[in-house]
Amino acid sequence: MTAITEIGAAAGKIWTYLEKNGASSVTKITTETGLGKNDVQRAIGWLAKEDKLAIELKGRVETLSLK
């Protein structure tokens, strides 16, 4: 699998997770999807560039949800 394919797969996994579970912290997404921190960060970038994510800072916790 190429790096781009891996990032796309991780983005899909995060999309599916958020669709099922709603807004979640980056830490929770990382833990519950089993993805590595770097993969999660790259996938967040991918989804954000595609304008698919709402990113909200609540206190010190960054929360992601689907737009």
Backbone as a chain_set.jsonl record, in Angstrom:
{"seq": "MTAITEIGAAAGKIWTYLEKNGASSVTKITTETGLGKNDVQRAIGWLAKEDKLAIELKGRVETLSLK", "coords": {"N": [[0.843, -1.181, 0.0], [0.541, 2.206, -0.814], [1.728, 5.321, 0.61], [-0.18, 7.354, 0.294], [-2.482, 5.871, -0.183], [-2.703, 4.578, 2.275], [-3.17, 6.761, 3.98], [-5.605, 7.631, 2.969], [-7.166, 5.383, 3.57], [-7.075, 5.483, 6.36], [-8.371, 7.927, 6.745], [-10.915, 7.239, 5.853], [-11.583, 5.38, 7.807], [-11.681, 6.995, 10.086], [-13.719, 8.758, 9.329], [-15.901, 6.964, 9.218], [-15.944, 6.169, 11.909], [-16.583, 8.628, 13.194], [-19.055, 9.152, 12.037], [-20.591, 7.126, 13.121], [-20.234, 7.459, 15.927], [-20.314, 10.177, 16.568], [-19.223, 13.498, 17.635], [-15.881, 13.545, 18.763], [-12.879, 13.316, 20.742], [-9.494, 13.757, 19.599], [-7.721, 12.026, 20.84], [-9.431, 9.982, 21.76], [-10.42, 9.015, 19.313], [-8.038, 8.08, 18.187], [-7.356, 6.025, 19.998], [-9.636, 4.313, 19.894], [-9.913, 3.618, 17.194], [-7.63, 2.296, 16.649], [-5.632, 3.255, 15.087], [-2.394, 4.642, 14.355], [-0.812, 7.527, 15.899], [0.41, 9.294, 14.043], [-0.818, 8.5, 11.638], [-3.466, 9.172, 12.207], [-3.268, 11.974, 12.457], [-2.441, 12.689, 9.864], [-4.668, 11.795, 8.415], [-6.653, 13.429, 9.487], [-5.804, 15.862, 8.456], [-6.234, 15.343, 5.731], [-9.066, 14.968, 5.669], [-9.833, 17.478, 6.622], [-8.873, 19.171, 4.603], [-10.533, 18.386, 2.567], [-12.794, 19.543, 3.452], [-14.485, 18.223, 5.255], [-14.54, 17.992, 7.969], [-15.406, 19.337, 11.176], [-13.653, 21.181, 13.43], [-13.172, 21.687, 16.761], [-12.169, 23.49, 19.604], [-12.369, 22.674, 22.872], [-11.842, 23.88, 25.817], [-8.872, 22.458, 26.629], [-9.07, 20.407, 24.921], [-9.207, 19.045, 21.746], [-11.857, 18.622, 19.588], [-13.381, 16.591, 17.161], [-15.749, 16.51, 14.513], [-18.12, 15.506, 12.006], [-18.914, 17.519, 9.194]], "CA": [[0.0, 0.0, 0.0], [1.315, 3.443, -0.833], [1.437, 6.23, 1.725], [-1.436, 8.051, 0.014], [-3.545, 4.891, 0.013], [-2.818, 4.374, 3.727], [-3.798, 7.951, 4.56], [-7.002, 7.577, 2.539], [-7.827, 4.333, 4.35], [-7.217, 6.01, 7.722], [-9.414, 8.959, 6.68], [-12.181, 6.519, 5.776], [-11.843, 4.767, 9.118], [-12.068, 8.084, 10.989], [-15.041, 9.201, 8.868], [-16.864, 5.955, 9.672], [-16.008, 6.262, 13.368], [-17.31, 9.844, 13.565], [-20.439, 8.999, 11.595], [-21.242, 6.215, 14.065], [-20.097, 7.863, 17.326], [-20.447, 11.616, 16.774], [-18.042, 14.281, 17.995], [-14.951, 12.827, 19.638], [-11.543, 13.89, 20.849], [-8.466, 13.103, 18.794], [-7.208, 10.924, 21.651], [-10.417, 8.892, 21.741], [-10.412, 8.467, 17.955], [-6.794, 7.326, 18.034], [-7.462, 4.812, 20.812], [-10.723, 3.416, 19.502], [-9.76, 3.125, 15.82], [-6.415, 1.49, 16.571], [-4.682, 3.887, 14.176], [-1.268, 5.333, 14.99], [-0.975, 8.981, 16.018], [0.772, 9.946, 12.781], [-1.866, 8.205, 10.663], [-4.642, 9.967, 12.571], [-3.002, 13.374, 12.127], [-2.462, 12.818, 8.399], [-6.056, 11.614, 7.979], [-7.36, 14.658, 9.865], [-5.425, 16.845, 7.436], [-6.934, 14.954, 4.501], [-10.493, 15.276, 5.824], [-9.979, 18.932, 6.761], [-8.673, 19.754, 3.27], [-11.743, 18.073, 1.8], [-13.86, 20.285, 4.129], [-15.396, 17.216, 5.806], [-14.464, 18.004, 9.429], [-15.514, 20.514, 12.032], [-12.67, 21.033, 14.501], [-13.544, 22.619, 17.818], [-11.335, 23.405, 20.794], [-13.152, 22.814, 24.102], [-10.794, 23.905, 26.835], [-7.611, 22.005, 26.036], [-9.366, 19.202, 24.149], [-9.647, 19.258, 20.369], [-12.939, 17.709, 19.255], [-13.676, 16.498, 15.736], [-17.057, 15.997, 14.107], [-18.365, 15.628, 10.581], [-19.718, 18.69, 8.784]], "C": [[0.887, 1.242, 0.0], [0.9, 4.33, 0.342], [0.097, 6.933, 1.522], [-2.624, 7.113, 0.238], [-3.787, 4.658, 1.504], [-3.506, 5.556, 4.398], [-5.285, 7.967, 4.201], [-7.788, 6.542, 3.326], [-8.062, 4.804, 5.787], [-8.312, 7.074, 7.761], [-10.797, 8.307, 6.627], [-12.578, 5.911, 7.101], [-12.311, 5.824, 10.12], [-13.453, 8.609, 10.619], [-16.12, 8.261, 9.394], [-17.048, 6.023, 11.185], [-16.854, 7.468, 13.787], [-18.779, 9.768, 13.163], [-21.231, 8.146, 12.59], [-21.301, 6.795, 15.485], [-20.272, 9.355, 17.596], [-19.133, 12.257, 17.189], [-17.185, 13.539, 19.013], [-13.611, 13.54, 19.669], [-10.574, 13.105, 19.965], [-7.909, 11.892, 19.544], [-8.151, 9.724, 21.606], [-10.454, 8.222, 20.369], [-9.184, 7.593, 17.75], [-6.882, 5.993, 18.768], [-8.472, 3.826, 20.233], [-10.638, 2.901, 18.066], [-8.542, 2.22, 15.681], [-5.387, 2.044, 15.6], [-3.55, 4.53, 14.97], [-1.495, 6.836, 14.996], [-0.67, 9.697, 14.711], [-0.295, 9.717, 11.719], [-3.115, 9.033, 10.938], [-4.427, 11.428, 12.166], [-3.028, 13.602, 10.617], [-3.894, 12.725, 7.874], [-6.904, 12.833, 8.333], [-7.058, 15.751, 8.844], [-6.161, 16.597, 6.13], [-8.409, 15.371, 4.576], [-10.74, 16.778, 5.942], [-9.828, 19.614, 5.4], [-9.896, 19.53, 2.392], [-12.989, 18.753, 2.39], [-14.934, 19.343, 4.694], [-15.472, 17.269, 7.331], [-14.77, 19.365, 10.019], [-14.556, 20.252, 13.191], [-12.948, 22.116, 15.526], [-12.625, 22.4, 19.014], [-12.211, 23.681, 21.997], [-12.169, 22.718, 25.261], [-9.477, 23.552, 26.173], [-7.811, 20.788, 25.146], [-9.886, 19.577, 22.766], [-10.671, 18.184, 20.017], [-13.225, 17.761, 17.757], [-15.086, 15.989, 15.534], [-17.172, 16.182, 12.611], [-19.184, 16.878, 10.313], [-21.021, 18.231, 8.186]], "O": [[1.871, 1.309, 0.737], [-0.133, 4.114, 0.975], [-0.673, 7.09, 2.469], [-3.648, 7.521, 0.787], [-4.932, 4.554, 1.945], [-4.335, 5.368, 5.288], [-6.125, 8.284, 5.043], [-8.933, 6.782, 3.708], [-9.121, 4.554, 6.362], [-9.097, 7.118, 8.708], [-11.734, 8.77, 7.278], [-13.75, 5.918, 7.48], [-13.225, 5.579, 10.907], [-14.271, 8.876, 11.5], [-17.127, 8.703, 9.947], [-18.171, 5.944, 11.684], [-17.737, 7.345, 14.636], [-19.647, 10.268, 13.878], [-22.4, 8.42, 12.861], [-22.31, 6.639, 16.172], [-20.37, 9.755, 18.756], [-18.07, 11.642, 17.105], [-17.688, 12.981, 19.988], [-13.256, 14.271, 18.745], [-10.812, 11.943, 19.634], [-7.657, 10.849, 18.94], [-7.713, 8.586, 21.435], [-10.513, 6.996, 20.278], [-9.28, 6.494, 17.202], [-6.523, 4.952, 18.218], [-8.181, 2.637, 20.101], [-11.222, 1.866, 17.746], [-8.429, 1.466, 14.714], [-4.384, 1.389, 15.315], [-3.734, 4.915, 16.125], [-2.274, 7.358, 14.199], [-1.401, 10.604, 14.311], [-0.64, 10.638, 10.979], [-3.748, 9.536, 10.01], [-5.323, 12.046, 11.59], [-3.577, 14.599, 10.148], [-4.285, 13.487, 6.99], [-7.777, 13.226, 7.559], [-7.957, 16.479, 8.421], [-6.654, 17.532, 5.498], [-8.93, 16.032, 3.678], [-11.733, 17.292, 5.426], [-10.578, 20.537, 5.085], [-10.25, 20.38, 1.575], [-14.099, 18.565, 1.892], [-16.129, 19.63, 4.621], [-16.363, 16.664, 7.926], [-14.441, 20.404, 9.445], [-14.644, 19.218, 13.853], [-12.958, 23.306, 15.209], [-12.34, 21.263, 19.389], [-12.74, 24.783, 22.144], [-11.725, 21.633, 25.636], [-9.017, 24.25, 25.27], [-6.842, 20.199, 24.669], [-10.861, 20.316, 22.626], [-10.396, 16.99, 20.13], [-13.302, 18.837, 17.163], [-15.566, 15.142, 16.287], [-16.403, 16.934, 12.013], [-20.045, 17.25, 11.111], [-21.838, 19.057, 7.78]]}, "num_chains": 1, "name": "protein.A"}
